[in-house]
Amino acid sequence: MAIVYDKEKGLISLHSRNTSYQMGIGPYGHLLHYYYGKRGEGDFSYLFQYKDRGFSGNPYDANADRTYSMDTLAQEYSSFGNGDYRIPACSISGSDGEGILDLRVDRVEIFSGREEFLGLPHAKAVEECETLRIFLKEERKRVEVELDYILYPDEDVIARNARIKNISEEALFVERLDSLSLDFSYGDYDLIHFSGRYGMERLYRREPLQQGVKHIASMRGSSSHQENPFGILAGRNTTEHSGDCYGFALLYSSSFHLDVERDSYRGTRVSLGMQNDNMHYLLEAGEELQSPEAILSFGDGLSALSNQLQSMVKKYIAATSPLPYFPILLNSWEACYFNFTGEKIIELAREGKALGMNLLVMDDGWFGKRDTDFSGLGDWVTNEDKLGMSLESLGHRLEEEGMHFGIWIEPEMVNEDSALYRAHPDYTLQIPGESPIRSRSQLVLDFSRKEVVDAVLESLISCFRFVPLSYIKMDMNRSIMDVYSHGVNFQGRGKILHRYCLGLYRFLSGLKEAFPNVLIEGCSGGGGRFDLGALYYTPQIWLSDNTDAIERLEIQYGSSFLYPIQCMGAHVSQVPNHQTGRVVPMNTRAIVAMSGSFGYELDPKDCRKEDRAEIHKQIAIVEELEPLMKEGSYYRLSGYGETGGYTPQSEDRVSGKRFTAWSFVSPDKKKASLSVVWRDKNFNGANEILYCKGLKREGKYRLRLLLQGGSFQDEAFVESLLERTYSGFSLMEVGLPLPEGKGEYDSFLLLMEEV
């Protein structure tokens, strides 16, 4: 068994392939945390130092023992009101407002496999996983809390979730129910988190923890563009190559918080869960509330941690594509926005097919009265006057052209100028008697209500029933504000956001059930709902509405710390770029988009003759490298200049400031790709060198140039590099000097193959 419970000592250990996690039951029944890190055997409770700390209270049953305080002990799942002044993982309040909660271990269970729960994303059950379930109760027997630890030993990952049950005879309110909490008694840590804004999401930010609380959160009813429900705790000297680091990620698509507190004795607490400071979830007598699931992992170096998390996501969390082919899509949005007809879509498809693309996606504007974003949203009826044909006829015409058909939807939203809103204004989240907050000229449908979800789902199923669809892009173009539902009374308002998220998941399940052979891509104005909860239902998510290749480098860099590359929606777009006006070489745009699901967002007729030839070549390369990028390990080979704070990477071998580089290495290490993009140019600049990762140290490799954006300054030097045979040791430890381009934003893509 990978999970061992020594009942006599009250010691519980979880062992994966490379890690150990240990907790214990304290002398008064509290669940205490001892150790998480590299695998090892033994009793690590000796790490605890019991000291009398002034102004830190003691449990009543500790009597004269003033060294035992919940305010200073490392705990597994902290609660509010038991003498611990740090951030709690769990908090309740009764009808009288009182909220003292002192949780103690009642019993422990261990079983093979795991319990899967309906309605919420979770890591899939597999034969080799084991579950530790710990039941916590409080003395007055108002609530019972179940903690699940599901060990995935081959992945070095633990999934955690919590469930609270009201076992009293009165209603109470859950103020906080975090999915995981974890205390570290020792160590100086940096917090790595991934903040941003619309169009620049998940930017890498690293900062040293000081005494106090760091609060990372979204209050927007989605995981948001501004923050992401994922963070890393890294030792001060941890780099890509080595050092302790812990990753924490939530499988949830609504408001969340990640709180990290460094206390007055240099201890660190991490607590991750749903919603924020306004939960106040009504729990009637006998009811229970299930938290979302979270995953955590320990790694030696950021690269190792990323690969463990990405492997877990690929194998056990993210949905898989139902398509029997690798889609190379052409999206209509930047080619024509709202201005199209059915014949225009067919013409786009014909042009795309000639270049090697196989999927045409018709974006916003095909339904209702929808020639701008001020009207029509919510009316899922084909605008045949605009298209000049039915949706079914358009799909079959595309099939005749040899192209698959994809379409855009935004089911959670409605315009006031729509038949749906005129018939059912009560279907929206809107405070009675108050003017609603508009965003993008739209309101939010109340997906916390089953009848609203069912109505939207049925209208889309009816619309698409006879259409030969292969792909659906599902968007969400605003945040939630007016949190009022006709489906609950005043006391139940704390349930709305969570029920909305459950309604979203129910909608996605219904859509997948109705169209099992259709690939669904998630989207929220790009990356506003890029999280593991969404990936559980959609195999890929549009990474960002910013399609500028150079800015995408930083977005992809930050996203790669958790999310597998093939989950990232990435397209080659037109130049000058529609968001920034930047002009980037065609092959550089393609090399960047190849680190994603890959596709095109342009009008092929606007491409130059030489660019059209390059598109053929790009698609052939993507199809060649697709197994490598899907199954291989991903390595960041350069840091990023703007880290938002202190980072030891400036002293590491990944401190590239003028270029961004990354690679994929096959599982057998016989093949690897290497992508390099020059972000900046200097007159008479210093030479740059790059150190590869993940290769066989004693292996022999040859380099093959697959694609080049721009031209090299010294072609003879490049030829000399390509003529040589290299050992893995040479490429990883001695390094590969980088040939620089002549122009701005030049790039190259190499394939390293064992000989």
Coordinates of C-alpha atoms in Angstrom, one line a residue, residues 349-673:
A349 CA -13.0 27.2 -46.7
R350 CA -12.0 26.6 -50.3
E351 CA -9.0 28.9 -49.9
G352 CA -8.0 27.2 -46.7
K353 CA -8.4 23.7 -48.1
A354 CA -6.0 24.7 -51.0
L355 CA -3.4 25.5 -48.3
G356 CA -3.8 22.2 -46.4
M357 CA -6.3 23.2 -43.7
N358 CA -9.1 20.8 -42.9
L359 CA -11.6 22.7 -40.6
L360 CA -13.5 25.9 -41.2
V361 CA -14.8 27.7 -38.0
M362 CA -17.6 30.2 -38.5
D363 CA -17.3 32.6 -35.6
D364 CA -19.8 35.1 -34.1
G365 CA -22.6 36.6 -36.3
W366 CA -24.5 33.6 -37.8
F367 CA -27.6 33.6 -35.6
G368 CA -30.5 35.8 -34.7
K369 CA -30.3 39.6 -35.4
R370 CA -26.5 39.6 -35.1
D371 CA -24.6 42.1 -37.3
T372 CA -23.1 43.8 -34.2
D373 CA -22.5 42.8 -30.6
F374 CA -25.5 44.9 -29.5
S375 CA -28.2 42.4 -30.4
G376 CA -29.2 38.8 -31.1
L377 CA -27.2 37.1 -28.4
G378 CA -29.4 34.3 -26.9
D379 CA -31.5 33.7 -30.0
W380 CA -30.0 30.4 -31.3
V381 CA -31.8 30.4 -34.6
T382 CA -29.9 30.5 -37.9
N383 CA -30.0 33.9 -39.6
E384 CA -30.8 32.4 -43.1
D385 CA -31.3 35.9 -44.6
K386 CA -27.7 36.8 -43.8
L387 CA -26.2 33.4 -44.7
G388 CA -28.4 32.9 -47.8
M389 CA -28.8 29.2 -46.8
S390 CA -29.6 27.0 -43.8
L391 CA -26.9 25.9 -41.4
E392 CA -27.4 22.3 -42.5
S393 CA -26.9 23.3 -46.2
L394 CA -23.8 25.3 -45.3
G395 CA -22.3 22.3 -43.5
H396 CA -22.9 20.0 -46.4
R397 CA -21.5 22.5 -48.8
L398 CA -18.3 22.6 -46.7
E399 CA -18.2 18.8 -46.8
E400 CA -18.3 19.0 -50.6
E401 CA -15.3 21.3 -50.4
G402 CA -13.5 18.7 -48.3
M403 CA -13.6 20.8 -45.1
H404 CA -15.0 20.0 -41.7
F405 CA -17.4 22.5 -40.1
G406 CA -17.0 24.3 -36.8
I407 CA -19.1 27.0 -35.2
W408 CA -19.1 29.7 -32.4
I409 CA -21.6 29.9 -29.5
E410 CA -21.9 32.0 -26.3
P411 CA -24.6 30.2 -24.4
E412 CA -24.3 32.0 -21.0
M413 CA -25.1 35.4 -22.3
V414 CA -28.0 37.5 -23.7
N415 CA -28.5 40.9 -25.3
E416 CA -31.5 42.9 -24.2
D417 CA -32.3 43.3 -27.9
S418 CA -33.2 39.6 -28.4
A419 CA -36.3 37.5 -28.5
L420 CA -35.1 35.5 -25.5
Y421 CA -34.7 38.5 -23.2
R422 CA -38.0 40.0 -24.3
A423 CA -39.8 36.7 -23.4
H424 CA -37.8 35.9 -20.2
P425 CA -36.1 38.9 -18.6
D426 CA -36.2 36.8 -15.4
Y427 CA -33.7 34.4 -16.9
T428 CA -30.9 36.9 -16.2
L429 CA -28.8 37.6 -13.1
Q430 CA -30.3 41.0 -12.3
I431 CA -31.2 42.7 -9.1
P432 CA -34.9 43.7 -9.1
G433 CA -35.5 47.4 -9.3
E434 CA -31.9 48.2 -10.1
S435 CA -30.3 49.0 -13.5
P436 CA -28.1 46.1 -14.5
I437 CA -24.4 46.3 -15.1
R438 CA -23.8 45.7 -18.8
S439 CA -20.5 44.5 -20.3
R440 CA -20.0 44.1 -24.1
S441 CA -23.7 45.2 -24.3
Q442 CA -24.8 41.9 -22.8
L443 CA -26.3 40.4 -19.6
V444 CA -25.6 37.1 -17.9
L445 CA -28.1 34.3 -18.0
D446 CA -28.8 32.6 -14.7
F447 CA -27.1 29.3 -15.1
S448 CA -27.7 28.6 -11.3
R449 CA -31.3 27.6 -12.4
K450 CA -31.9 24.3 -14.1
E451 CA -34.7 25.6 -16.3
V452 CA -32.5 28.3 -17.8
V453 CA -29.7 25.8 -18.5
D454 CA -32.2 23.4 -20.0
A455 CA -33.8 26.1 -22.2
V456 CA -30.5 27.2 -23.7
L457 CA -29.2 23.6 -24.2
E458 CA -32.4 22.5 -25.9
S459 CA -32.3 25.5 -28.3
L460 CA -28.8 24.8 -29.4
I461 CA -29.4 21.0 -29.7
S462 CA -32.4 21.9 -31.9
C463 CA -30.4 24.3 -34.0
F464 CA -27.5 21.8 -34.6
R465 CA -29.4 18.6 -34.7
F466 CA -29.0 18.0 -38.5
V467 CA -25.8 20.0 -39.0
P468 CA -22.6 18.1 -39.8
L469 CA -20.5 19.7 -37.0
S470 CA -17.0 18.7 -36.0
Y471 CA -16.1 21.6 -33.6
I472 CA -17.8 24.1 -31.3
K473 CA -16.1 27.1 -29.8
M474 CA -17.8 28.1 -26.6
D475 CA -17.2 31.7 -25.5
M476 CA -18.0 33.8 -22.4
N477 CA -17.4 37.5 -23.0
R478 CA -18.0 39.2 -19.7
S479 CA -17.7 38.7 -16.0
I480 CA -20.5 38.2 -13.5
M481 CA -21.7 41.2 -11.4
D482 CA -25.4 41.3 -10.5
V483 CA -25.5 38.2 -8.3
Y484 CA -29.2 37.9 -7.8
S485 CA -31.3 34.9 -8.8
H486 CA -35.1 34.3 -8.9
G487 CA -34.2 30.7 -8.0
V488 CA -33.3 31.3 -4.4
N489 CA -34.5 33.4 -1.5
F490 CA -32.5 36.1 0.3
Q491 CA -30.8 33.6 2.7
G492 CA -29.7 31.4 -0.3
R493 CA -27.9 34.2 -2.2
G494 CA -24.5 32.7 -1.1
K495 CA -25.3 29.7 -3.3
I496 CA -25.7 31.5 -6.6
L497 CA -22.1 31.6 -7.9
H498 CA -21.3 28.0 -7.0
R499 CA -24.6 26.8 -8.4
Y500 CA -23.9 28.9 -11.6
C501 CA -20.6 27.0 -12.0
L502 CA -22.4 23.7 -11.4
G503 CA -25.0 24.7 -14.1
L504 CA -22.2 25.5 -16.5
Y505 CA -20.7 22.0 -16.0
R506 CA -24.2 20.5 -16.4
F507 CA -24.5 22.4 -19.7
L508 CA -21.1 21.2 -20.9
S509 CA -22.0 17.6 -20.0
G510 CA -25.3 17.9 -21.9
L511 CA -23.6 19.4 -24.9
K512 CA -21.0 16.7 -25.0
E513 CA -23.7 14.0 -24.6
A514 CA -25.7 15.5 -27.5
F515 CA -22.7 15.8 -29.8
P516 CA -20.2 13.1 -28.7
N517 CA -18.2 13.4 -31.9
V518 CA -17.7 17.1 -31.7
L519 CA -14.6 18.8 -30.3
I520 CA -15.5 21.6 -27.9
E521 CA -13.0 24.4 -27.4
G522 CA -13.4 26.6 -24.4
C523 CA -13.0 30.4 -24.5
S524 CA -13.7 33.4 -22.4
G525 CA -12.6 36.4 -24.3
G526 CA -9.5 34.2 -24.8
G527 CA -8.0 33.1 -21.5
G528 CA -10.6 34.4 -19.0
R529 CA -11.6 30.8 -18.0
F530 CA -8.4 28.9 -18.6
D531 CA -8.5 26.4 -15.7
L532 CA -8.5 22.7 -15.0
G533 CA -12.2 22.7 -14.4
A534 CA -12.9 23.9 -17.9
L535 CA -10.3 21.5 -19.3
Y536 CA -12.1 18.6 -17.7
Y537 CA -14.9 19.2 -20.3
T538 CA -13.0 20.8 -23.2
P539 CA -9.7 19.3 -24.5
Q540 CA -8.4 22.8 -25.4
I541 CA -9.1 26.4 -24.6
W542 CA -8.4 29.6 -26.6
L543 CA -5.3 30.9 -24.9
S544 CA -5.9 34.6 -25.4
D545 CA -7.6 37.0 -27.7
N546 CA -4.2 38.5 -28.2
T547 CA -2.8 36.8 -31.4
D548 CA 0.4 38.8 -31.6
A549 CA 3.1 36.2 -31.8
I550 CA 5.7 38.1 -29.7
E551 CA 3.2 38.8 -26.8
R552 CA 2.0 35.2 -27.1
L553 CA 5.5 34.0 -26.1
E554 CA 5.0 35.4 -22.6
I555 CA 1.5 34.1 -22.3
Q556 CA 2.5 30.6 -23.3
Y557 CA 5.6 30.8 -21.0
G558 CA 3.5 31.4 -17.9
S559 CA 0.7 29.0 -18.9
S560 CA 3.2 26.2 -19.4
F561 CA 4.0 25.8 -15.7
L562 CA 0.7 23.8 -15.3
Y563 CA -1.1 23.4 -18.6
P564 CA -0.1 21.0 -21.3
I565 CA 0.9 22.7 -24.6
Q566 CA -1.7 20.9 -26.7
C567 CA -4.5 22.4 -24.5
M568 CA -3.6 25.9 -25.6
G569 CA -5.6 27.3 -28.5
A570 CA -3.0 29.1 -30.8
H571 CA -3.4 30.5 -34.3
V572 CA -1.3 32.1 -36.9
S573 CA -2.9 35.5 -37.5
Q574 CA -2.6 38.3 -40.0
V575 CA -0.1 41.1 -40.1
P576 CA 0.0 43.9 -39.2
N577 CA -1.5 42.2 -36.1
H578 CA -5.1 43.3 -35.4
Q579 CA -4.3 43.9 -31.7
T580 CA -0.9 45.4 -31.7
G581 CA -0.1 46.4 -35.3
R582 CA 3.2 44.5 -35.1
V583 CA 4.6 42.8 -38.2
V584 CA 6.2 39.4 -37.5
P585 CA 7.6 37.0 -40.1
M586 CA 5.1 34.3 -41.2
N587 CA 7.3 31.4 -40.1
T588 CA 7.9 33.0 -36.7
R589 CA 4.1 33.3 -36.2
A590 CA 3.9 29.6 -37.1
I591 CA 6.7 28.5 -34.8
V592 CA 4.9 30.2 -31.9
A593 CA 1.5 28.8 -32.8
M594 CA 3.0 25.3 -33.0
S595 CA 3.4 25.4 -29.2
G596 CA -0.4 25.0 -29.0
S597 CA -3.3 23.4 -30.8
F598 CA -2.4 25.2 -34.0
G599 CA -4.6 26.9 -36.6
Y600 CA -5.0 30.0 -38.7
E601 CA -6.9 33.2 -38.1
L602 CA -6.6 35.1 -41.4
D603 CA -8.0 35.5 -44.9
P604 CA -5.9 33.3 -47.1
K605 CA -6.5 35.6 -50.1
D606 CA -4.5 38.3 -48.3
C607 CA -1.4 36.1 -48.0
R608 CA 1.5 36.7 -50.3
K609 CA 2.4 34.0 -52.8
E610 CA 5.6 33.1 -50.7
D611 CA 3.5 33.0 -47.5
R612 CA 1.1 30.6 -49.1
A613 CA 4.0 28.2 -49.9
E614 CA 5.2 28.5 -46.3
I615 CA 1.7 27.6 -45.0
H616 CA 1.9 24.3 -46.9
K617 CA 5.3 23.6 -45.3
Q618 CA 4.1 24.7 -41.8
I619 CA 1.2 22.3 -41.9
A620 CA 3.4 19.4 -43.0
I621 CA 5.8 20.1 -40.1
V622 CA 2.9 20.3 -37.5
E623 CA 1.6 16.9 -38.7
E624 CA 5.2 15.5 -38.4
L625 CA 5.8 16.9 -34.9
E626 CA 2.2 16.3 -33.5
P627 CA 3.1 13.0 -31.8
L628 CA 6.2 14.5 -30.2
M629 CA 4.3 17.6 -28.9
K630 CA 1.4 15.4 -27.7
E631 CA 3.4 12.7 -25.9
G632 CA 6.8 14.4 -25.2
S633 CA 8.0 16.4 -22.2
Y634 CA 8.1 20.2 -22.5
Y635 CA 11.0 22.2 -21.4
R636 CA 11.4 26.0 -21.0
L637 CA 14.9 26.9 -22.1
S638 CA 14.8 30.6 -21.4
G639 CA 13.6 32.8 -18.7
Y640 CA 11.5 35.9 -19.1
G641 CA 12.8 39.4 -18.5
E642 CA 9.7 40.7 -16.7
T643 CA 9.1 38.4 -13.8
G644 CA 7.3 40.8 -11.6
G645 CA 9.9 40.6 -8.8
Y646 CA 12.9 38.7 -7.6
T647 CA 13.9 35.5 -9.4
P648 CA 17.1 33.5 -9.1
Q649 CA 16.8 32.6 -12.8
S650 CA 19.1 35.6 -13.4
E651 CA 21.8 33.3 -12.1
D652 CA 20.6 30.2 -13.8
R653 CA 21.1 28.8 -17.3
V654 CA 17.7 29.9 -18.5
S655 CA 18.2 33.7 -18.2
G656 CA 17.7 34.6 -21.9
K657 CA 16.6 38.2 -22.2
R658 CA 16.7 38.6 -26.0
F659 CA 15.2 35.3 -27.0
T660 CA 12.6 32.8 -26.0
A661 CA 13.4 29.1 -26.4
W662 CA 11.6 25.8 -25.6
S663 CA 11.7 22.2 -26.6
F664 CA 9.8 19.0 -26.7
V665 CA 11.6 15.7 -25.9
S666 CA 10.1 12.3 -26.8
P667 CA 9.5 9.8 -24.0
D668 CA 12.4 7.6 -25.3
K669 CA 14.6 10.7 -25.6
K670 CA 15.5 9.8 -29.2
K671 CA 14.0 12.9 -30.7
A672 CA 13.5 16.5 -29.6
S673 CA 12.4 19.8 -31.2

